[in-house]
mmCIF file of C-alpha atoms in Angstrom:
data_model
loop_
_atom_site.group_PDB
_atom_site.id
_atom_site.type_symbol
_atom_site.label_atom_id
_atom_site.label_comp_id
_atom_site.label_asym_id
_atom_site.label_seq_id
_atom_site.Cartn_x
_atom_site.Cartn_y
_atom_site.Cartn_z
ATOM 1 C CA GLU A 1 -2.246 -7.817 14.037
ATOM 2 C CA ALA A 2 -3.841 -6.529 10.830
ATOM 3 C CA GLY A 3 -4.871 -9.941 9.530
ATOM 4 C CA PHE A 4 -2.267 -10.429 6.797
ATOM 5 C CA ASN A 5 -1.099 -13.922 5.892
ATOM 6 C CA MET A 6 1.312 -13.024 3.065
ATOM 7 C CA LEU A 7 3.905 -10.374 2.250
ATOM 8 C CA ARG A 8 5.700 -9.820 -1.038
ATOM 9 C CA VAL A 9 9.381 -8.865 -0.997
ATOM 10 C CA TRP A 10 9.591 -6.601 -4.050
ATOM 11 C CA GLY A 11 12.293 -6.991 -6.685
ATOM 12 C CA GLY A 12 13.241 -3.309 -6.514
ATOM 13 C CA GLY A 13 14.256 -3.546 -2.873
ATOM 14 C CA ILE A 14 16.791 -5.775 -1.107
ATOM 15 C CA TYR A 15 17.242 -9.429 -0.244
ATOM 16 C CA GLU A 16 15.806 -9.148 3.255
ATOM 17 C CA HIS A 17 17.756 -9.975 6.409
ATOM 18 C CA ASP A 18 17.396 -13.336 8.135
ATOM 19 C CA TYR A 19 15.616 -11.561 10.984
ATOM 20 C CA PHE A 20 12.746 -10.671 8.647
ATOM 21 C CA PHE A 21 12.373 -14.292 7.531
ATOM 22 C CA ASP A 22 12.682 -15.519 11.127
ATOM 23 C CA LEU A 23 9.768 -13.267 12.100
ATOM 24 C CA CYS A 24 7.671 -14.468 9.160
ATOM 25 C CA ASP A 25 8.446 -18.084 10.089
ATOM 26 C CA SER A 26 7.376 -17.476 13.680
ATOM 27 C CA LEU A 27 4.168 -15.647 12.712
ATOM 28 C CA GLY A 28 3.076 -18.020 9.988
ATOM 29 C CA LEU A 29 3.343 -15.304 7.326
ATOM 30 C CA MET A 30 3.845 -16.558 3.791
ATOM 31 C CA VAL A 31 6.460 -14.726 1.694
ATOM 32 C CA TRP A 32 6.388 -14.153 -2.049
ATOM 33 C CA MET A 33 10.081 -13.680 -2.832
ATOM 34 C CA ASP A 34 11.133 -11.600 -5.834
ATOM 35 C CA PHE A 35 14.709 -11.826 -6.999
ATOM 36 C CA ASN A 36 16.250 -8.343 -7.053
ATOM 37 C CA PHE A 37 15.404 -7.373 -10.609
ATOM 38 C CA SER A 38 12.785 -4.756 -11.387
ATOM 39 C CA CYS A 39 11.500 -2.454 -14.144
ATOM 40 C CA ALA A 40 14.652 -2.496 -16.288
ATOM 41 C CA LEU A 41 16.671 -4.458 -18.814
ATOM 42 C CA TYR A 42 19.885 -6.017 -17.556
ATOM 43 C CA PRO A 43 23.248 -6.852 -19.162
ATOM 44 C CA SER A 44 23.785 -10.350 -20.492
ATOM 45 C CA ASP A 45 27.571 -10.430 -20.866
ATOM 46 C CA THR A 46 29.421 -13.347 -19.333
ATOM 47 C CA ALA A 47 30.819 -11.407 -16.355
ATOM 48 C CA PHE A 48 27.398 -10.094 -15.358
ATOM 49 C CA LEU A 49 25.675 -13.470 -15.768
ATOM 50 C CA ASN A 50 28.346 -15.171 -13.661
ATOM 51 C CA ASN A 51 27.833 -12.510 -10.984
ATOM 52 C CA VAL A 52 24.069 -13.128 -11.030
ATOM 53 C CA LYS A 53 24.566 -16.886 -10.833
ATOM 54 C CA ALA A 54 26.779 -16.531 -7.743
ATOM 55 C CA GLU A 55 24.392 -14.089 -6.065
ATOM 56 C CA ALA A 56 21.299 -16.169 -6.803
ATOM 57 C CA THR A 57 22.964 -19.339 -5.528
ATOM 58 C CA GLN A 58 24.019 -17.642 -2.290
ATOM 59 C CA GLN A 59 20.648 -16.033 -1.675
ATOM 60 C CA VAL A 60 18.545 -19.105 -2.441
ATOM 61 C CA ARG A 61 20.687 -21.266 -0.163
ATOM 62 C CA ARG A 62 20.267 -18.717 2.639
ATOM 63 C CA ILE A 63 16.595 -17.866 2.214
ATOM 64 C CA ALA A 64 15.409 -21.399 1.364
ATOM 65 C CA GLN A 65 16.120 -22.406 4.969
ATOM 66 C CA HIS A 66 12.980 -20.467 5.928
ATOM 67 C CA SER A 67 9.619 -22.203 5.739
ATOM 68 C CA CYS A 68 7.770 -18.912 5.147
ATOM 69 C CA VAL A 69 8.888 -18.656 1.503
ATOM 70 C CA VAL A 70 6.211 -20.080 -0.782
ATOM 71 C CA LEU A 71 7.136 -18.646 -4.190
ATOM 72 C CA TRP A 72 10.219 -17.454 -6.071
ATOM 73 C CA CYS A 73 9.692 -14.826 -8.765
ATOM 74 C CA GLY A 74 12.381 -13.904 -11.274
ATOM 75 C CA ASN A 75 11.598 -10.213 -11.567
ATOM 76 C CA ASN A 76 9.098 -7.408 -11.160
ATOM 77 C CA GLU A 77 7.644 -6.013 -14.415
ATOM 78 C CA VAL A 78 10.616 -6.679 -16.713
ATOM 79 C CA THR A 79 8.499 -8.599 -19.225
ATOM 80 C CA ASN A 80 5.720 -6.041 -18.707
ATOM 81 C CA GLY A 81 8.149 -3.238 -19.567
ATOM 82 C CA TRP A 82 9.630 -5.083 -22.542
ATOM 83 C CA GLU A 83 6.231 -5.808 -24.077
ATOM 84 C CA ASP A 84 4.099 -2.825 -23.033
ATOM 85 C CA TRP A 85 6.130 0.245 -22.091
ATOM 86 C CA GLY A 86 7.569 1.031 -25.520
ATOM 87 C CA TRP A 87 11.140 0.019 -24.767
ATOM 88 C CA GLN A 88 11.472 -1.770 -28.111
ATOM 89 C CA ASP A 89 10.513 1.390 -30.023
ATOM 90 C CA ILE A 90 11.849 4.401 -28.133
ATOM 91 C CA TYR A 91 15.457 3.181 -28.140
ATOM 92 C CA HIS A 92 15.441 2.351 -31.890
ATOM 93 C CA TRP A 93 17.061 -1.031 -31.485
ATOM 94 C CA THR A 94 17.772 -3.063 -34.593
ATOM 95 C CA PRO A 95 16.104 -6.479 -35.026
ATOM 96 C CA LYS A 96 19.440 -8.091 -34.127
ATOM 97 C CA GLN A 97 19.684 -6.070 -30.907
ATOM 98 C CA ARG A 98 16.098 -6.959 -29.967
ATOM 99 C CA THR A 99 16.883 -10.632 -30.466
ATOM 100 C CA GLN A 100 19.957 -10.296 -28.259
ATOM 101 C CA LEU A 101 17.969 -8.510 -25.547
ATOM 102 C CA GLN A 102 15.214 -11.129 -25.614
ATOM 103 C CA HIS A 103 17.855 -13.837 -25.316
ATOM 104 C CA GLY A 104 19.295 -12.007 -22.287
ATOM 105 C CA ILE A 105 15.845 -11.884 -20.635
ATOM 106 C CA ASP A 106 15.341 -15.597 -21.258
ATOM 107 C CA THR A 107 18.851 -16.442 -20.008
ATOM 108 C CA LEU A 108 18.272 -14.613 -16.723
ATOM 109 C CA PHE A 109 14.614 -15.232 -16.008
ATOM 110 C CA GLY A 110 13.350 -18.058 -18.233
ATOM 111 C CA GLU A 111 12.019 -21.375 -16.992
ATOM 112 C CA ASP A 112 15.459 -22.876 -17.672
ATOM 113 C CA GLY A 113 17.389 -19.667 -16.933
ATOM 114 C CA ILE A 114 19.949 -18.792 -14.281
ATOM 115 C CA LEU A 115 17.435 -17.943 -11.527
ATOM 116 C CA ALA A 116 15.230 -20.965 -12.202
ATOM 117 C CA ARG A 117 18.273 -23.249 -12.019
ATOM 118 C CA ALA A 118 19.376 -21.647 -8.746
ATOM 119 C CA VAL A 119 15.962 -22.479 -7.262
ATOM 120 C CA HIS A 120 16.051 -26.005 -8.688
ATOM 121 C CA ASP A 121 19.580 -26.696 -7.453
ATOM 122 C CA CYS A 122 19.539 -24.880 -4.094
ATOM 123 C CA ASP A 123 15.975 -25.012 -2.709
ATOM 124 C CA PRO A 124 15.537 -28.466 -1.152
ATOM 125 C CA LEU A 125 11.747 -27.967 -1.064
ATOM 126 C CA GLN A 126 11.606 -27.143 -4.788
ATOM 127 C CA ARG A 127 9.146 -24.304 -4.217
ATOM 128 C CA PRO A 128 7.544 -22.886 -7.360
ATOM 129 C CA TYR A 129 9.417 -20.446 -9.586
ATOM 130 C CA ILE A 130 7.739 -18.004 -11.963
ATOM 131 C CA ALA A 131 9.767 -15.974 -14.439
ATOM 132 C CA THR A 132 8.111 -12.577 -14.042
ATOM 133 C CA SER A 133 5.328 -10.678 -12.336
ATOM 134 C CA PRO A 134 2.845 -9.890 -13.776
ATOM 135 C CA LEU A 135 2.390 -12.520 -16.445
ATOM 136 C CA TYR A 136 0.344 -10.019 -18.491
ATOM 137 C CA GLY A 137 0.282 -6.224 -18.095
ATOM 138 C CA TRP A 138 -2.937 -4.464 -17.116
ATOM 139 C CA GLY A 139 -3.689 -3.439 -20.698
ATOM 140 C CA HIS A 140 -4.075 -7.073 -21.792
ATOM 141 C CA PRO A 141 -7.399 -8.904 -21.399
ATOM 142 C CA GLU A 142 -5.441 -11.922 -20.130
ATOM 143 C CA CYS A 143 -4.426 -9.953 -17.024
ATOM 144 C CA THR A 144 -7.689 -11.042 -15.373
ATOM 145 C CA THR A 145 -7.622 -14.655 -16.558
ATOM 146 C CA HIS A 146 -3.998 -15.834 -16.521
ATOM 147 C CA GLY A 147 -1.467 -15.910 -13.688
ATOM 148 C CA ASP A 148 -1.014 -12.920 -11.411
ATOM 149 C CA SER A 149 -2.080 -9.355 -12.115
ATOM 150 C CA HIS A 150 -0.710 -5.866 -11.425
ATOM 151 C CA TYR A 151 -3.806 -3.774 -12.047
ATOM 152 C CA TRP A 152 -2.772 -0.151 -12.459
ATOM 153 C CA GLY A 153 -5.691 1.136 -14.533
ATOM 154 C CA VAL A 154 -6.708 2.640 -11.203
ATOM 155 C CA TRP A 155 -4.000 5.208 -10.387
ATOM 156 C CA TRP A 156 -1.744 5.201 -13.485
ATOM 157 C CA GLY A 157 -4.714 5.012 -15.839
ATOM 158 C CA GLU A 158 -6.774 7.387 -13.635
ATOM 159 C CA GLU A 159 -9.729 5.009 -13.800
ATOM 160 C CA PRO A 160 -12.388 5.109 -11.051
ATOM 161 C CA PHE A 161 -12.181 2.673 -8.151
ATOM 162 C CA GLU A 162 -15.218 0.842 -9.540
ATOM 163 C CA MET A 163 -12.947 -0.618 -12.202
ATOM 164 C CA TYR A 164 -11.583 -3.018 -9.558
ATOM 165 C CA LYS A 165 -14.907 -4.866 -9.833
ATOM 166 C CA GLU A 166 -14.406 -5.446 -13.546
ATOM 167 C CA LYS A 167 -10.674 -6.099 -13.394
ATOM 168 C CA THR A 168 -10.237 -8.709 -10.674
ATOM 169 C CA GLY A 169 -7.640 -11.289 -11.682
ATOM 170 C CA ARG A 170 -6.769 -14.773 -10.465
ATOM 171 C CA PHE A 171 -4.137 -13.434 -8.058
ATOM 172 C CA MET A 172 -3.835 -9.683 -7.499
ATOM 173 C CA SER A 173 -0.152 -9.151 -6.711
ATOM 174 C CA GLU A 174 -0.077 -5.344 -7.193
ATOM 175 C CA TYR A 175 -2.530 -2.441 -7.242
ATOM 176 C CA GLY A 176 -2.865 0.698 -5.160
ATOM 177 C CA PHE A 177 -3.502 4.383 -4.649
ATOM 178 C CA GLN A 178 -1.459 7.122 -2.993
ATOM 179 C CA SER A 179 -2.005 9.169 0.135
ATOM 180 C CA TYR A 180 0.008 11.675 2.139
ATOM 181 C CA PRO A 181 1.233 10.908 5.658
ATOM 182 C CA MET A 182 -0.627 12.644 8.475
ATOM 183 C CA ILE A 183 0.388 16.168 9.486
ATOM 184 C CA SER A 184 2.173 14.789 12.575
ATOM 185 C CA SER A 185 4.459 12.779 10.275
ATOM 186 C CA ILE A 186 4.848 15.618 7.774
ATOM 187 C CA ARG A 187 6.082 17.890 10.585
ATOM 188 C CA GLN A 188 8.921 15.437 11.232
ATOM 189 C CA PHE A 189 10.521 16.126 7.846
ATOM 190 C CA CYS A 190 9.048 19.441 6.700
ATOM 191 C CA PRO A 191 10.129 22.849 8.106
ATOM 192 C CA GLU A 192 7.332 24.926 9.612
ATOM 193 C CA GLU A 193 7.596 27.611 6.940
ATOM 194 C CA GLN A 194 7.024 24.986 4.211
ATOM 195 C CA LEU A 195 3.891 23.388 5.610
ATOM 196 C CA ASN A 196 2.061 23.958 2.356
ATOM 197 C CA ILE A 197 1.043 21.279 -0.122
ATOM 198 C CA ASP A 198 2.842 23.115 -2.957
ATOM 199 C CA SER A 199 6.020 23.967 -1.022
ATOM 200 C CA PRO A 200 9.382 22.774 -2.410
ATOM 201 C CA THR A 201 9.733 20.271 0.456
ATOM 202 C CA LEU A 202 6.317 18.685 -0.064
ATOM 203 C CA ARG A 203 6.765 18.632 -3.832
ATOM 204 C CA SER A 204 10.099 16.835 -3.442
ATOM 205 C CA HIS A 205 8.422 14.254 -1.212
ATOM 206 C CA GLN A 206 5.840 13.471 -3.901
ATOM 207 C CA LYS A 207 7.736 11.312 -6.385
ATOM 208 C CA HIS A 208 4.928 10.705 -8.871
ATOM 209 C CA GLY A 209 4.756 13.333 -11.584
ATOM 210 C CA ARG A 210 0.936 13.462 -11.531
ATOM 211 C CA GLY A 211 0.429 12.352 -7.929
ATOM 212 C CA ARG A 212 -1.256 15.519 -6.678
ATOM 213 C CA GLU A 213 -3.524 15.724 -9.717
ATOM 214 C CA ILE A 214 -4.634 12.078 -9.477
ATOM 215 C CA ILE A 215 -5.424 12.394 -5.766
ATOM 216 C CA ASP A 216 -7.265 15.689 -6.310
ATOM 217 C CA LYS A 217 -9.362 14.244 -9.150
ATOM 218 C CA ALA A 218 -10.484 11.262 -7.061
ATOM 219 C CA MET A 219 -11.013 13.460 -3.990
ATOM 220 C CA ARG A 220 -13.503 15.550 -5.961
ATOM 221 C CA GLN A 221 -15.266 12.466 -7.329
ATOM 222 C CA TYR A 222 -15.699 10.536 -4.075
ATOM 223 C CA TYR A 223 -15.534 13.218 -1.373
ATOM 224 C CA GLY A 224 -16.617 16.319 -3.277
ATOM 225 C CA PHE A 225 -13.707 18.405 -1.987
ATOM 226 C CA ASP A 226 -11.714 20.958 -3.920
ATOM 227 C CA SER A 227 -8.236 20.349 -2.508
ATOM 228 C CA ARG A 228 -7.450 24.075 -2.684
ATOM 229 C CA THR A 229 -10.075 24.750 0.003
ATOM 230 C CA LEU A 230 -8.519 22.320 2.510
ATOM 231 C CA SER A 231 -5.763 23.011 5.008
ATOM 232 C CA LEU A 232 -2.680 20.799 4.715
ATOM 233 C CA GLU A 233 -3.802 18.923 7.830
ATOM 234 C CA ASP A 234 -7.262 18.277 6.385
ATOM 235 C CA TYR A 235 -5.873 17.441 2.950
ATOM 236 C CA ALA A 236 -3.497 14.810 4.366
ATOM 237 C CA TYR A 237 -6.339 13.337 6.443
ATOM 238 C CA VAL A 238 -8.821 13.169 3.549
ATOM 239 C CA SER A 239 -6.151 11.753 1.210
ATOM 240 C CA GLN A 240 -5.788 8.847 3.618
ATOM 241 C CA LEU A 241 -9.548 8.328 3.780
ATOM 242 C CA LEU A 242 -9.603 8.343 -0.019
ATOM 243 C CA GLN A 243 -6.815 5.757 -0.200
ATOM 244 C CA ALA A 244 -8.577 3.565 2.348
ATOM 245 C CA TRP A 245 -11.845 3.903 0.444
ATOM 246 C CA GLY A 246 -10.359 3.020 -2.949
ATOM 247 C CA VAL A 247 -7.890 0.273 -2.080
ATOM 248 C CA GLY A 248 -10.360 -1.104 0.466
ATOM 249 C CA TYR A 249 -12.944 -1.366 -2.290
ATOM 250 C CA GLY A 250 -10.429 -3.242 -4.414
ATOM 251 C CA ILE A 251 -9.748 -5.675 -1.571
ATOM 252 C CA LEU A 252 -13.485 -6.202 -1.108
ATOM 253 C CA CYS A 253 -13.873 -6.991 -4.815
ATOM 254 C CA HIS A 254 -11.065 -9.534 -4.578
ATOM 255 C CA LEU A 255 -12.393 -11.156 -1.406
ATOM 256 C CA THR A 256 -15.869 -11.584 -2.871
ATOM 257 C CA ASP A 257 -14.790 -12.880 -6.303
ATOM 258 C CA PRO A 258 -14.503 -16.697 -6.182
ATOM 259 C CA ARG A 259 -11.994 -16.652 -9.069
ATOM 260 C CA CYS A 260 -9.501 -14.573 -7.073
ATOM 261 C CA ASP A 261 -7.130 -16.468 -4.785
ATOM 262 C CA GLY A 262 -4.987 -13.657 -3.395
ATOM 263 C CA THR A 263 -4.798 -9.896 -2.941
ATOM 264 C CA LEU A 264 -1.491 -8.095 -2.252
ATOM 265 C CA TYR A 265 -1.779 -4.334 -2.534
ATOM 266 C CA TRP A 266 1.108 -2.004 -3.252
ATOM 267 C CA GLN A 267 2.526 -1.181 -0.785
ATOM 268 C CA LEU A 268 3.045 -1.994 2.895
ATOM 269 C CA ASN A 269 5.763 0.419 4.032
ATOM 270 C CA ASP A 270 7.985 3.353 3.081
ATOM 271 C CA CYS A 271 11.780 3.618 2.975
ATOM 272 C CA TRP A 272 11.631 7.408 3.489
ATOM 273 C CA PRO A 273 8.952 9.923 4.539
ATOM 274 C CA VAL A 274 6.889 10.543 1.419
ATOM 275 C CA ALA A 275 3.488 10.708 -0.239
ATOM 276 C CA SER A 276 3.098 7.127 -1.421
ATOM 277 C CA TRP A 277 0.977 4.034 -1.888
ATOM 278 C CA SER A 278 1.967 2.665 1.554
ATOM 279 C CA SER A 279 -0.399 1.773 4.390
ATOM 280 C CA ILE A 280 2.288 2.335 7.076
ATOM 281 C CA ASP A 281 4.320 5.526 6.864
ATOM 282 C CA TYR A 282 8.083 5.845 7.232
ATOM 283 C CA TYR A 283 7.850 6.487 10.978
ATOM 284 C CA GLY A 284 5.754 3.381 11.666
ATOM 285 C CA ASN A 285 2.387 5.143 11.942
ATOM 286 C CA TRP A 286 -0.577 3.267 10.539
ATOM 287 C CA LYS A 287 -2.412 5.152 7.807
ATOM 288 C CA ALA A 288 -6.174 4.859 7.344
ATOM 289 C CA LEU A 289 -5.646 2.100 4.755
ATOM 290 C CA HIS A 290 -3.958 -0.164 7.267
ATOM 291 C CA TYR A 291 -6.921 0.079 9.605
ATOM 292 C CA ARG A 292 -9.229 -0.634 6.654
ATOM 293 C CA THR A 293 -7.274 -3.751 5.723
ATOM 294 C CA GLN A 294 -7.388 -4.804 9.381
ATOM 295 C CA ALA A 295 -11.197 -4.675 9.191
ATOM 296 C CA LEU A 296 -11.479 -6.401 5.808
ATOM 297 C CA TYR A 297 -8.892 -9.120 6.523
ATOM 298 C CA ALA A 298 -10.456 -10.032 9.880
ATOM 299 C CA ASP A 299 -11.635 -13.632 10.155
ATOM 300 C CA ASN A 300 -15.080 -12.397 11.150
ATOM 301 C CA ALA A 301 -15.305 -9.588 8.579
ATOM 302 C CA ASP A 302 -18.907 -8.968 7.502
ATOM 303 C CA LEU A 303 -18.376 -8.513 3.764
ATOM 304 C CA LYS A 304 -22.105 -7.922 3.160
ATOM 305 C CA LYS A 305 -21.881 -4.958 5.533
ATOM 306 C CA TRP A 306 -18.891 -3.627 3.617
ATOM 307 C CA GLU A 307 -20.697 -4.005 0.306
ATOM 308 C CA GLN A 308 -23.468 -1.845 1.762
ATOM 309 C CA TYR A 309 -20.899 0.647 3.040
ATOM 310 C CA TYR A 310 -19.475 1.014 -0.458
ATOM 311 C CA SER A 311 -22.893 1.544 -2.041
ATOM 312 C CA VAL A 312 -22.880 5.272 -1.096
ATOM 313 C CA TYR A 313 -20.078 7.732 -1.819
ATOM 314 C CA PRO A 314 -18.752 9.660 1.203
ATOM 315 C CA LYS A 315 -19.847 12.961 -0.378
ATOM 316 C CA ASP A 316 -23.460 11.722 -0.497
ATOM 317 C CA ARG A 317 -23.775 10.896 3.204
ATOM 318 C CA THR A 318 -25.209 13.079 5.965
ATOM 319 C CA TYR A 319 -22.750 14.533 8.478
ATOM 320 C CA PRO A 320 -24.208 15.968 11.696
ATOM 321 C CA GLU A 321 -22.214 18.234 13.963
ATOM 322 C CA PRO A 322 -19.722 15.949 15.753
ATOM 323 C CA LYS A 323 -20.363 15.544 19.468
ATOM 324 C CA TYR A 324 -18.538 13.058 21.670
ATOM 325 C CA ASN A 325 -16.753 12.547 24.968
ATOM 326 C CA ILE A 326 -13.183 11.316 25.024
ATOM 327 C CA SER A 327 -11.333 9.904 28.027
ATOM 328 C CA GLN A 328 -8.039 8.151 28.637
ATOM 329 C CA ALA A 329 -6.553 5.861 31.242
ATOM 330 C CA TRP A 330 -3.146 4.337 31.852
ATOM 331 C CA GLN A 331 -2.843 0.641 32.595
ATOM 332 C CA SER A 332 -0.400 -0.865 35.058
ATOM 333 C CA ASP A 333 1.748 -2.050 32.143
ATOM 334 C CA GLY A 334 2.136 1.570 30.992
ATOM 335 C CA THR A 335 -0.204 1.361 28.011
ATOM 336 C CA LEU A 336 -2.692 4.082 27.151
ATOM 337 C CA VAL A 337 -6.363 3.154 26.738
ATOM 338 C CA VAL A 338 -8.816 5.558 25.096
ATOM 339 C CA THR A 339 -12.607 5.566 25.297
ATOM 340 C CA ILE A 340 -14.900 7.543 22.990
ATOM 341 C CA GLN A 341 -18.607 7.987 23.734
ATOM 342 C CA ALA A 342 -20.400 9.146 20.573
ATOM 343 C CA LYS A 343 -23.287 11.573 21.107
ATOM 344 C CA THR A 344 -23.947 11.902 17.369
ATOM 345 C CA ASP A 345 -23.087 9.699 14.395
ATOM 346 C CA LEU A 346 -19.364 10.043 13.696
ATOM 347 C CA HIS A 347 -17.547 9.232 10.465
ATOM 348 C CA ASP A 348 -13.880 8.266 10.134
ATOM 349 C CA LEU A 349 -13.030 9.166 13.712
ATOM 350 C CA TYR A 350 -9.260 9.546 13.950
ATOM 351 C CA ILE A 351 -7.442 9.723 17.296
ATOM 352 C CA GLU A 352 -3.987 11.256 17.710
ATOM 353 C CA THR A 353 -1.577 11.598 20.621
ATOM 354 C CA VAL A 354 -0.441 15.112 21.647
ATOM 355 C CA PRO A 355 2.457 15.577 21.557
ATOM 356 C CA HIS A 356 2.649 13.073 18.733
ATOM 357 C CA ILE A 357 4.326 9.750 19.464
ATOM 358 C CA ASN A 358 5.000 7.449 16.519
ATOM 359 C CA GLY A 359 2.874 4.325 16.716
ATOM 360 C CA HIS A 360 -0.676 3.132 16.180
ATOM 361 C CA PHE A 361 -3.901 2.414 17.993
ATOM 362 C CA THR A 362 -5.391 -1.075 18.055
ATOM 363 C CA SER A 363 -8.319 0.484 16.187
ATOM 364 C CA ASN A 364 -8.716 3.885 14.549
ATOM 365 C CA PHE A 365 -10.530 5.646 11.684
ATOM 366 C CA VAL A 366 -13.866 4.180 12.794
ATOM 367 C CA ASP A 367 -17.521 5.063 12.178
ATOM 368 C CA LEU A 368 -19.692 5.272 15.307
ATOM 369 C CA LYS A 369 -23.428 5.521 15.789
ATOM 370 C CA ALA A 370 -24.882 7.964 18.317
ATOM 371 C CA GLY A 371 -24.708 6.379 21.771
ATOM 372 C CA GLN A 372 -22.008 3.902 20.773
ATOM 373 C CA LYS A 373 -18.928 3.528 22.967
ATOM 374 C CA PHE A 374 -15.529 2.774 21.432
ATOM 375 C CA HIS A 375 -12.352 1.547 23.135
ATOM 376 C CA THR A 376 -8.849 1.461 21.679
ATOM 377 C CA ARG A 377 -5.288 1.117 22.976
ATOM 378 C CA PHE A 378 -2.176 2.971 21.845
ATOM 379 C CA ILE A 379 0.919 0.974 20.864
ATOM 380 C CA PRO A 380 4.042 3.153 20.445
ATOM 381 C CA ALA A 381 6.534 2.267 17.721
ATOM 382 C CA ASP A 382 9.234 2.489 20.394
ATOM 383 C CA PRO A 383 8.226 0.210 23.294
ATOM 384 C CA LYS A 384 10.195 2.467 25.647
ATOM 385 C CA ALA A 385 8.263 5.604 24.712
ATOM 386 C CA ASP A 386 6.740 7.454 27.676
ATOM 387 C CA VAL A 387 3.003 7.904 27.102
ATOM 388 C CA SER A 388 2.186 8.954 30.666
ATOM 389 C CA ASN A 389 1.862 12.655 29.856
ATOM 390 C CA VAL A 390 0.242 12.603 26.419
ATOM 391 C CA LYS A 391 -3.131 14.091 25.700
ATOM 392 C CA LEU A 392 -5.462 13.176 22.879
ATOM 393 C CA LYS A 393 -7.143 14.919 20.026
ATOM 394 C CA ALA A 394 -9.774 13.522 17.689
ATOM 395 C CA LYS A 395 -10.711 14.404 14.136
ATOM 396 C CA THR A 396 -13.800 13.381 12.171
ATOM 397 C CA LEU A 397 -14.953 13.782 8.608
ATOM 398 C CA ASN A 398 -18.067 15.381 10.121
ATOM 399 C CA GLU A 399 -16.068 18.465 11.050
ATOM 400 C CA ILE A 400 -14.941 19.184 7.492
ATOM 401 C CA TYR A 401 -18.365 18.662 5.913
ATOM 402 C CA PHE A 402 -20.457 20.220 8.695
ATOM 403 C CA TYR A 403 -18.469 23.426 9.015
ATOM 404 C CA LYS A 404 -18.065 23.832 5.257
ATOM 405 C CA GLN A 405 -21.828 23.537 4.774
ATOM 406 C CA ARG A 406 -22.676 26.178 7.377
#
C-alpha cells in the first residue's frame, strides 16, 4: 500500500514466522534476511559454534523455501563495531586475545564460515550471502562507494539532513531519524498526570540518551520552534513532520542518484510504544514518515516536484490562518470516507478519529491549495472496529505558526 518492494529483517530481532514470509511471497516483497547476530561479539567455543551451526541449518532450510528472500546477511554491524566503535581499545585485550576474537568473527561470519556454509548447503537457490552489514561504517569514505551503507552521520553524528545528498551510497541499508508517536498513541501508555515530555514515563519511553536534544536541535533548524513553547500534542506532531522531512529528503537523494540501487530506512515498526525511528508506531498507526514514503515510493512520484518542495525550509514558508470544511460519510461496507475542502492553503493537514481508533487513512499529512478538495478513507488496524460513531478532528502546521505569530 505504501509502495515498498523490499523489507529487511534485522539481525537484532527474531527469525520471522512462516506467516511473514508467506505474506511477502504473496505480495511480491523482497526480503533482506539478517541472521540473528547484531552489535556484539559472540563466543567462539566449540559448544556455541555447534549450536549456531544447528540453528543456521534449521533456519535456512525453513526460510529458503520462500521465494521472497533475495539476500542472506551474516550480521548487523558486528564488523562495524569491531573496527569503529573502540571495542579493541576499551576492553584492553592483548594482541593474542584480539587475534582469537578476529578468528571467532571469521569462523562465524566469513565467506567460508558457519553461516556462509549453511546458505551454501541448505539454500537450493544459492542466493547471495554477505558477511556483515554495513561493509564500511559511516566514518569511512568507502561507505559511499563500496557495498551497502548505514549512514548515521545524520542522527548519531547530529549532521544536518543535507548531508544525505553528499553521503549517498551504492545501497542504503540503514539511516533514519526519530519521532514521537502521536498524542493519541501516547495516551495509550502514559497516565494522564504524566502527559509531559519530561515526565518519568515519557523519559523511559525515549531509549536514546540524546534523543530529545537531537530532535529539538533539528526542530529549531528546520521548523524554527523552541520545543519548550510547544504542548506535548504539538511537539509530537511536529516531531513527526520533522522525521518525514528529514528521512524523506534522504529517500529523495537516493532515488535521484543513479549510483544508488536501494534505500531501506531504519525502521519500519516498533516492538513497544516508544519514541523511535519507526514510520509505523506500536499500535499500527502510520506516522507522517510512512505517508511521505508512500508519496515518494509511488510509481508516478514527481521527483522534480519534491526537489522543489525541499528547496524551502518549513520555517521559511507562509502560513495563512487555516480555513476548511470537513465532512464524513460511511460506505455500505462500513468504511469511513473523509472529504476536506480547503478554503486557504493548508500545510501538513493531519486527520484523526475521535475517539481515537488505531489505524491509518489511505492518505494523510497532505498539503492543499486553497479551493482544493481532498478525499481519504480510514482503515482501522482491527477490521472489526466500529467506526460508525467516530467524529473527526484535523490539525495543520498553519495553526501552530499562525497563532504563534499573532
